[in-house]
Coordinates of C-alpha atoms in Angstrom, one line a residue:
Chain A
M581 CA 98.2 83.5 134.7
D582 CA 101.9 82.1 134.5
C583 CA 104.1 83.5 137.5
R584 CA 107.0 82.3 135.8
V585 CA 106.2 84.2 132.6
I586 CA 105.5 87.4 134.3
K587 CA 108.4 87.6 136.4
L588 CA 110.1 88.2 133.1
D589 CA 108.1 91.7 132.7
F590 CA 110.0 92.9 135.9
P591 CA 113.3 93.9 135.5
E592 CA 114.7 93.9 138.8
L593 CA 113.9 90.3 139.4
I594 CA 116.1 89.4 136.6
A595 CA 118.8 92.0 137.2
R596 CA 119.1 91.1 141.1
N597 CA 117.9 87.5 140.7
I598 CA 116.6 88.2 144.3
V599 CA 113.2 86.6 145.7
Y600 CA 111.2 89.6 146.4
L601 CA 108.5 88.8 149.4
D602 CA 107.7 92.2 150.4
S603 CA 105.2 93.6 148.2
A604 CA 103.0 94.9 150.9
A605 CA 105.9 97.7 151.5
S606 CA 105.6 98.5 147.8
S607 CA 106.0 95.9 144.8
L608 CA 108.4 96.2 141.6
K609 CA 107.6 97.6 138.8
P610 CA 106.9 96.1 135.4
R611 CA 108.8 97.0 132.4
S612 CA 105.9 98.6 130.7
V613 CA 105.4 101.0 133.5
I614 CA 109.1 101.9 133.4
E615 CA 108.5 102.7 129.8
A616 CA 105.5 104.6 130.1
M617 CA 107.0 107.2 132.5
R618 CA 110.3 106.9 130.5
S619 CA 108.2 107.8 126.7
F620 CA 106.1 110.6 128.4
M621 CA 109.2 112.7 129.8
E622 CA 110.5 112.2 126.7
S623 CA 108.1 113.2 124.5
S624 CA 104.9 114.5 126.0
Y625 CA 105.7 116.2 129.4
A626 CA 104.4 120.0 130.1
N627 CA 102.9 121.1 133.4
V628 CA 99.0 120.4 133.0
H629 CA 96.0 122.7 133.2
R630 CA 98.4 125.5 132.5
G631 CA 99.5 126.1 128.9
V632 CA 97.5 126.6 126.1
Y633 CA 100.2 125.2 123.9
S634 CA 99.7 121.4 122.5
I635 CA 101.9 119.6 124.5
S636 CA 100.5 121.0 127.6
M637 CA 96.9 120.1 126.2
E638 CA 97.9 116.7 125.3
A639 CA 99.9 115.9 129.1
S640 CA 96.3 117.5 131.0
R641 CA 94.3 114.9 128.6
A642 CA 96.8 111.8 129.4
Y643 CA 96.9 113.2 133.4
E644 CA 92.9 113.2 133.2
E645 CA 92.6 110.1 131.8
A646 CA 94.7 108.6 134.5
H647 CA 91.8 109.6 136.9
E648 CA 89.4 107.9 134.5
V649 CA 91.6 104.6 134.3
V650 CA 91.4 104.8 138.3
A651 CA 87.9 105.6 138.7
R652 CA 87.2 102.5 136.1
F653 CA 89.5 100.2 138.5
I654 CA 87.7 100.8 141.1
N655 CA 84.6 101.2 139.8
A656 CA 83.6 104.9 140.9
W657 CA 80.4 106.6 139.9
S658 CA 82.4 109.6 138.2
W659 CA 86.4 110.2 137.5
D660 CA 86.0 113.2 139.1
E661 CA 85.8 111.3 142.4
V662 CA 89.1 110.4 142.1
V663 CA 92.1 113.0 144.0
F664 CA 95.5 112.3 143.0
V665 CA 97.6 112.8 146.6
K666 CA 101.1 111.4 147.2
N667 CA 100.4 108.1 148.8
T668 CA 97.9 106.6 151.3
T669 CA 99.2 108.7 154.3
E670 CA 98.8 111.3 152.6
A671 CA 95.2 110.5 151.5
V672 CA 94.2 109.8 155.2
Q673 CA 95.4 113.3 156.1
L674 CA 93.7 115.1 153.9
L675 CA 90.4 113.5 154.8
T676 CA 91.0 114.3 158.3
L677 CA 91.8 117.9 157.2
L678 CA 88.6 117.8 155.2
L679 CA 86.2 116.5 157.5
A680 CA 87.5 119.0 160.1
F681 CA 87.6 121.9 158.1
N682 CA 84.1 121.5 156.9
N683 CA 83.2 120.8 160.4
I684 CA 81.8 117.0 159.8
I685 CA 83.5 116.2 162.4
G686 CA 84.2 118.7 165.7
R687 CA 84.4 119.1 169.4
G688 CA 83.2 116.3 171.1
D689 CA 82.5 113.7 168.0
E690 CA 83.5 110.4 167.7
I691 CA 86.0 108.9 165.0
I692 CA 86.3 105.3 165.7
V693 CA 89.3 103.2 164.4
T694 CA 90.6 99.5 165.1
E695 CA 93.9 98.4 166.9
A696 CA 94.8 96.1 163.3
D697 CA 95.1 99.6 162.1
H698 CA 98.3 100.7 160.5
H699 CA 100.0 104.1 162.0
S700 CA 98.9 105.8 158.9
N701 CA 95.2 105.4 159.5
I702 CA 95.4 106.1 163.2
L703 CA 98.0 109.0 163.9
P704 CA 95.9 111.3 161.3
W705 CA 93.1 110.8 163.3
I706 CA 94.3 111.4 166.7
R707 CA 96.0 114.4 166.0
I708 CA 93.1 116.1 164.2
A709 CA 91.1 114.8 166.9
R710 CA 93.5 116.4 169.9
I711 CA 93.2 119.7 167.8
I712 CA 89.2 120.2 167.1
G713 CA 88.5 118.5 170.6
A714 CA 87.1 115.1 169.2
R715 CA 87.7 111.7 170.6
V716 CA 89.3 108.4 168.9
K717 CA 88.0 105.4 169.9
L718 CA 89.8 102.0 169.6
L719 CA 88.2 99.1 168.3
P720 CA 90.0 95.6 170.1
V721 CA 91.2 93.1 168.5
D722 CA 91.3 89.6 169.4
G723 CA 94.3 87.1 169.8
N724 CA 94.8 86.9 166.2
G725 CA 94.6 90.3 165.6
I726 CA 91.4 90.6 164.2
P727 CA 89.1 93.5 164.9
R728 CA 86.2 92.5 167.3
W729 CA 83.5 93.9 164.8
E730 CA 81.0 92.4 167.3
L731 CA 81.7 95.4 170.1
L732 CA 81.0 98.0 167.2
E733 CA 77.7 98.3 168.2
E734 CA 78.1 98.9 171.7
M735 CA 81.0 101.6 171.0
V736 CA 79.0 103.8 168.3
S737 CA 76.6 106.6 169.5
K738 CA 75.2 109.3 167.8
K739 CA 78.5 111.5 168.4
T740 CA 80.1 108.4 166.2
K741 CA 80.9 110.9 163.0
I742 CA 83.1 108.5 161.0
I743 CA 84.1 104.2 161.4
T744 CA 87.5 104.0 159.7
F745 CA 89.9 101.1 159.2
S746 CA 92.2 99.1 156.7
H747 CA 90.4 97.3 154.6
A748 CA 93.0 94.5 154.8
S749 CA 95.7 94.4 157.7
N750 CA 99.4 95.2 156.8
V751 CA 100.0 92.4 159.2
T752 CA 98.1 89.6 159.3
G753 CA 96.5 90.1 155.5
Y754 CA 92.9 89.9 157.2
V755 CA 90.6 91.0 155.2
N756 CA 87.5 93.1 156.8
D757 CA 83.8 92.7 156.0
V758 CA 83.3 96.4 154.8
R759 CA 79.8 96.0 153.7
R760 CA 78.6 94.8 156.9
I761 CA 80.7 97.8 159.0
A762 CA 79.2 100.1 156.1
R763 CA 75.6 99.1 157.3
I764 CA 76.3 100.0 160.9
A765 CA 77.6 103.4 160.0
H766 CA 75.0 104.1 157.6
D767 CA 72.6 103.3 159.8
I768 CA 73.5 105.5 162.9
G769 CA 74.1 108.3 160.1
A770 CA 78.4 108.0 160.2
L771 CA 80.7 107.9 157.6
I772 CA 82.7 105.2 156.3
A773 CA 86.6 105.3 155.3
I774 CA 88.5 102.8 154.4
D775 CA 92.6 102.3 154.2
A776 CA 92.6 100.0 150.9
A777 CA 96.6 100.3 150.6
Q778 CA 97.0 96.5 151.3
S779 CA 93.7 95.8 149.2
V780 CA 93.5 97.5 146.1
P781 CA 96.0 96.0 144.4
H782 CA 95.5 92.4 145.4
M783 CA 91.9 92.0 145.0
K784 CA 88.9 93.3 142.7
I785 CA 87.8 96.6 144.6
D786 CA 84.2 97.8 143.9
V787 CA 83.2 101.3 145.7
R788 CA 79.6 101.2 144.7
E789 CA 79.4 97.5 146.1
L790 CA 81.5 98.0 149.4
K791 CA 79.1 100.9 150.3
V792 CA 81.9 102.9 151.6
D793 CA 82.0 107.0 151.9
F794 CA 85.8 107.2 151.0
M795 CA 89.1 105.2 150.4
A796 CA 92.4 105.8 150.5
F797 CA 95.6 103.8 148.5
S798 CA 98.8 104.0 147.2
G799 CA 100.0 103.6 143.2
H800 CA 103.4 102.3 145.0
K801 CA 101.9 98.9 146.2
M802 CA 100.5 98.1 143.1
L803 CA 103.1 98.4 140.3
G804 CA 102.8 102.2 140.1
P805 CA 105.7 104.6 140.9
T806 CA 106.1 106.6 144.4
G807 CA 105.0 109.8 145.0
I808 CA 101.4 108.9 143.6
G809 CA 98.1 107.7 145.7
V810 CA 94.6 108.2 145.8
L811 CA 91.6 109.8 147.7
W812 CA 88.6 108.4 146.4
G813 CA 85.2 110.1 147.9
R814 CA 81.5 109.9 147.0
R815 CA 80.5 112.8 145.0
D816 CA 77.9 113.7 146.7
L817 CA 79.9 114.9 149.3
M818 CA 83.0 115.6 148.0
E819 CA 81.2 118.6 145.8
K820 CA 80.2 119.7 149.1
L821 CA 83.4 120.1 150.8
E822 CA 86.2 123.2 150.3
P823 CA 89.3 122.2 150.2
P824 CA 91.5 122.4 153.4
L825 CA 94.6 123.3 151.1
G826 CA 94.5 126.3 148.7
G827 CA 97.5 126.7 146.1
G828 CA 97.6 126.7 142.9
G829 CA 95.3 124.8 140.7
T830 CA 92.6 124.7 143.5
V831 CA 90.5 128.0 142.1
K832 CA 88.6 129.5 139.2
R833 CA 89.0 132.9 140.5
V834 CA 90.7 135.0 143.2
M835 CA 89.4 138.6 143.3
L836 CA 89.7 141.6 145.4
N837 CA 86.3 142.3 147.0
G838 CA 86.0 145.2 149.3
S839 CA 88.6 145.0 151.6
G840 CA 89.1 141.3 151.7
V841 CA 89.4 138.5 148.9
S842 CA 86.7 136.2 147.4
I843 CA 87.7 132.9 145.9
E844 CA 85.4 130.6 143.4
W845 CA 86.9 127.0 144.0
E846 CA 87.5 124.8 141.2
E847 CA 85.6 121.9 140.2
L848 CA 86.2 118.5 141.4
P849 CA 88.6 117.2 141.6
W850 CA 91.3 119.8 140.9
R851 CA 89.9 121.9 143.8
F852 CA 91.7 119.0 146.1
E853 CA 94.8 118.8 144.3
S854 CA 96.7 121.7 145.1
G855 CA 100.2 122.8 143.3
T856 CA 101.4 121.1 140.8
P857 CA 100.2 117.2 140.9
P858 CA 102.1 114.5 140.7
I859 CA 101.5 114.3 136.4
I860 CA 104.8 111.7 135.2
E861 CA 103.3 109.2 138.0
S862 CA 99.7 109.0 136.8
I863 CA 100.9 108.2 133.7
G864 CA 103.0 105.3 136.0
L865 CA 99.7 104.4 138.0
M866 CA 97.8 104.3 134.7
E867 CA 99.9 102.0 133.3
A868 CA 100.3 99.7 136.4
I869 CA 96.4 99.8 136.4
R870 CA 96.3 98.6 132.6
Y871 CA 98.8 96.0 133.4
L872 CA 96.5 94.6 136.3
E873 CA 93.3 94.2 134.3
R874 CA 95.0 92.3 131.3
I875 CA 95.8 89.9 134.3
G876 CA 92.4 90.4 135.8
M877 CA 92.2 91.0 139.5
D878 CA 90.3 87.7 140.3
N879 CA 93.0 86.1 139.0
V880 CA 95.4 88.1 141.2
E881 CA 93.6 87.2 144.4
Q882 CA 93.6 83.9 143.4
H883 CA 96.7 83.5 143.0
E884 CA 97.7 84.9 146.1
K885 CA 95.5 83.1 147.9
K886 CA 97.4 79.8 146.3
L887 CA 101.0 80.9 147.8
T888 CA 99.6 82.4 150.9
A889 CA 98.1 78.5 152.0
Y890 CA 101.3 77.3 150.7
A891 CA 103.3 79.5 152.7
L892 CA 101.3 79.1 155.9
K893 CA 101.5 75.0 155.6
R894 CA 105.4 75.1 154.8
L895 CA 106.0 77.4 157.5
E896 CA 103.8 75.3 159.9
E897 CA 105.8 72.1 159.4
L898 CA 108.9 73.4 160.2
G899 CA 107.1 72.6 163.9
D900 CA 107.3 74.9 167.1
G901 CA 110.4 77.0 166.2
I902 CA 107.9 79.0 164.3
K903 CA 105.3 81.2 165.6
I904 CA 102.7 82.4 163.0
L905 CA 100.9 85.6 163.8
G906 CA 97.5 86.1 162.8
P907 CA 94.7 84.0 161.4
R908 CA 96.0 80.6 159.4
D909 CA 93.4 80.6 157.2
A910 CA 94.2 81.8 153.5
S911 CA 90.7 82.2 152.5
I912 CA 90.2 84.8 155.0
K913 CA 93.6 86.6 154.0
L914 CA 95.2 88.4 151.8
G915 CA 98.7 87.1 150.2
I916 CA 100.4 88.6 153.7
V917 CA 102.1 85.7 156.2
A918 CA 103.7 87.2 159.4
F919 CA 106.0 85.5 161.7
N920 CA 108.6 85.0 164.2
V921 CA 111.5 82.2 164.8
R922 CA 111.6 81.6 168.6
N923 CA 114.3 83.4 170.5
V924 CA 116.0 85.2 167.4
D925 CA 115.1 89.0 166.7
P926 CA 112.6 89.6 163.6
S927 CA 115.5 92.0 161.9
M928 CA 118.1 89.1 162.4
V929 CA 115.9 86.9 160.4
G930 CA 115.6 89.1 157.7
L931 CA 119.2 89.9 157.0
W932 CA 119.7 85.9 157.4
L933 CA 117.1 85.9 154.6
D934 CA 119.0 88.5 152.6
Q935 CA 122.0 86.6 152.8
H936 CA 120.1 84.0 151.2
G937 CA 118.7 85.9 148.7
I938 CA 115.1 86.6 149.5
A939 CA 113.7 90.3 150.9
V940 CA 111.2 90.4 153.3
R941 CA 110.0 93.1 155.6
T942 CA 110.8 92.7 159.4
G943 CA 110.0 94.9 162.7
L944 CA 106.8 96.3 163.1
H945 CA 105.1 97.1 160.1
C946 CA 104.1 101.0 161.7
A947 CA 101.3 98.5 163.4
H948 CA 102.9 99.0 167.3
I949 CA 99.5 98.5 168.8
L950 CA 98.8 95.6 167.0
H951 CA 102.0 94.0 167.4
D952 CA 101.5 94.1 171.0
K953 CA 98.3 92.5 171.0
L954 CA 99.4 89.6 168.8
G955 CA 102.3 89.4 171.5
A956 CA 105.1 90.4 169.6
P957 CA 106.5 93.8 170.9
N958 CA 109.7 93.0 169.0
G959 CA 107.7 92.9 165.9
S960 CA 107.5 90.3 163.3
V961 CA 109.0 88.8 159.8
R962 CA 106.4 89.6 157.0
V963 CA 106.2 87.8 153.6
S964 CA 104.1 89.0 151.4
F965 CA 103.1 88.1 147.8
Y966 CA 102.0 89.5 144.4
I967 CA 101.8 88.6 140.7
Y968 CA 105.6 87.9 140.3
N969 CA 105.9 85.2 143.0
C970 CA 105.8 81.6 142.6
L971 CA 105.6 78.6 144.9
E972 CA 109.3 78.0 144.5
D973 CA 109.8 81.2 146.2
V974 CA 108.1 80.1 149.0
D975 CA 109.9 76.7 148.7
K976 CA 113.0 78.7 149.0
L977 CA 111.6 80.9 152.1
E978 CA 110.9 77.4 153.8
S979 CA 114.3 76.1 153.1
S980 CA 116.2 79.0 154.4
V981 CA 114.0 78.9 157.1
E982 CA 114.9 75.4 158.1
E983 CA 118.4 76.3 157.8
L984 CA 118.5 79.1 160.5
L985 CA 116.3 76.3 162.6
K986 CA 119.0 74.0 162.4
T987 CA 121.6 76.1 162.9
I988 CA 120.0 77.2 166.2
K989 CA 119.4 74.0 167.2
K990 CA 122.8 72.8 166.7
E991 CA 123.8 75.7 169.3
T992 CA 121.3 75.1 171.5
R993 CA 122.6 71.2 171.8
S994 CA 126.5 72.3 171.9
S995 CA 125.9 74.7 174.7
L996 CA 124.5 71.9 176.8
Chain Q
M447 CA 155.6 103.5 162.3
G448 CA 152.7 100.7 163.7
V449 CA 149.5 99.9 161.7
I450 CA 146.7 101.7 163.0
V451 CA 143.5 99.1 163.4
V452 CA 140.3 100.5 163.7
E453 CA 138.1 98.4 166.0
R454 CA 134.0 98.8 165.4
R455 CA 131.9 97.9 168.0
I456 CA 128.2 96.5 167.6
E457 CA 125.6 95.3 169.8
L458 CA 123.3 93.0 168.9
T459 CA 120.9 92.9 172.0
K460 CA 117.4 93.6 173.3
E461 CA 118.7 96.7 174.7
A462 CA 120.1 98.1 171.4
W463 CA 116.9 97.7 169.8
K464 CA 115.2 101.0 170.3
T465 CA 112.8 102.0 167.6
C466 CA 111.6 100.7 164.4
T467 CA 113.9 102.2 162.4
D468 CA 116.8 101.4 164.9
K469 CA 117.8 98.0 163.8
P470 CA 120.9 96.2 165.4
S471 CA 120.7 93.7 161.9
A472 CA 121.0 97.1 159.6
K473 CA 124.0 98.2 161.7
L474 CA 126.0 95.0 161.4
M475 CA 125.3 94.8 157.7
V476 CA 126.6 98.4 157.2
T477 CA 129.3 97.8 159.7
L478 CA 130.4 94.9 157.7
E479 CA 129.9 96.4 154.5
E480 CA 132.1 99.8 155.3
A481 CA 134.6 98.3 157.4
S482 CA 137.9 98.1 155.8
P483 CA 140.7 95.4 155.1
G484 CA 142.3 95.1 158.7
D485 CA 139.6 96.4 160.8
I486 CA 138.4 94.4 163.9
I487 CA 134.6 94.3 164.6
V488 CA 133.5 93.4 168.0
I489 CA 129.8 92.0 168.3
V490 CA 128.5 92.1 171.9
G491 CA 125.5 89.8 171.4
E492 CA 122.4 87.9 173.3
E493 CA 121.7 84.5 172.7
D494 CA 118.3 85.0 172.5
F495 CA 118.2 87.9 170.4
A496 CA 120.9 86.6 167.6
P497 CA 122.1 83.2 168.3
S498 CA 125.9 83.5 167.7
P499 CA 126.1 80.3 165.1
M500 CA 123.6 82.7 163.0
V501 CA 125.5 85.4 163.4
M502 CA 128.9 83.5 162.4
K503 CA 127.2 82.2 159.4
I504 CA 126.5 85.7 158.2
V505 CA 129.7 87.2 159.0
S506 CA 131.2 84.8 157.0
R507 CA 129.5 86.0 154.0
W508 CA 131.7 88.4 154.1
S509 CA 135.8 88.4 153.5
T510 CA 136.2 87.7 157.4
E511 CA 138.1 85.7 160.0
I512 CA 136.7 84.9 163.2
I513 CA 139.7 86.1 165.9
D514 CA 137.9 85.5 169.5
F515 CA 134.6 83.8 170.8
N516 CA 133.5 84.2 174.2
S517 CA 129.8 82.9 175.4
D518 CA 128.8 82.2 179.2
G519 CA 125.6 80.2 177.0
Y520 CA 123.4 83.4 177.6
N521 CA 125.8 86.7 176.0
Y522 CA 128.7 86.4 174.1
V523 CA 131.7 88.7 172.0
L524 CA 132.7 87.7 168.8
K525 CA 135.6 89.2 167.8
V526 CA 135.9 89.5 163.7
R527 CA 138.8 90.6 161.5
K528 CA 137.7 92.3 158.0
L529 CA 140.0 90.7 155.4

């Protein structure tokens, strides 16, 4: 793959002439995704599963095809295991409700999450646990923010109903060994769910090989639009569950039954997609996946590992004015590097880099506990790569940070 | 009639940083963008949070002039005028 050629597919990169290093927050959109959504809205848009007129049936078919494309991308067993939601956060919320509503987790049960997780995979579990009387146990991390999985077997018990964690950290980029953890979970009869928001866009994901039961991810981090995410669940589990959120599209029939109402739920996945779903967004996500498939996910991952290794090297060369957070081995990470400039607030570094035409993320990245554990309670500067980044983007980052260090050093010398 | 000079104050300090969405750097950027010509921006900063040479360089990206700078080596007050 040639990142310089790929850059040309992204109109925002051309229009703004920036170095975009914030894809872990949200990716830019290729022209083909923008065009697919525009074309669909111009000529094929109607609500789905509602009308018998031809445009509605075409839209329904396209919407169903989007489920098929996603299912194939993650090697799901069946297209109807794919539930479209708003984003990863909503997917996790829906999962917590599904499990609580169907009494799969209840009073006295235990849920294991990790200190490395994004708030999206901590707060929904804490919230549901408080409501149903369950308990959330946080697996600690080490000094590099890596979950201490060696402690897992001590933490689990027959009360453990689910083990859930981020496949790849949104702060350190560290990739957890899902298969190993799935084995432990399944050995004790617990379920395993992963927040794959940072992994699905950047590496080949095979849910069968990973042996997970549920997985959540977002469209907007993988070249697709905002407003669409995925909750994937194993069909044999999903088909037994009643939806916690009722509404249009979730039922086959609602009838008066004596003094009550009887409900016959729709088939998978519609019973979990209440109300008018993200139709236009699904067209964008489908095109985004096709774009990534043309490049090949192995190529995406290799390219980003190369950028990550180079960024780690260049930042380390800047000396002790820079503190890199998390592991420094690119082979165990995805394309994310978090760092701090000594004695400078991360958001001020972000503003400095913005003045140099570089977009990065600064702050706590919705991972407060992890930042505390990493000794960075004020947050960090996070750079994250994607297919449209090249080695020269890293060079520009390094030279801008170096200029900042020289500026600060001058100040220190003059104040002595 | 005299000209009314608007003075805008920004704190680039650890104390000013309250939550993950409340970023002093963002306030600085917005203030520099929104200030009208002639407005005075008073930046109260800490050297180990927002080093003054760094802030001066950032401020210079907008059309501004530095009209006063006082520092004890740890804390500083930087006054700039939007041109």
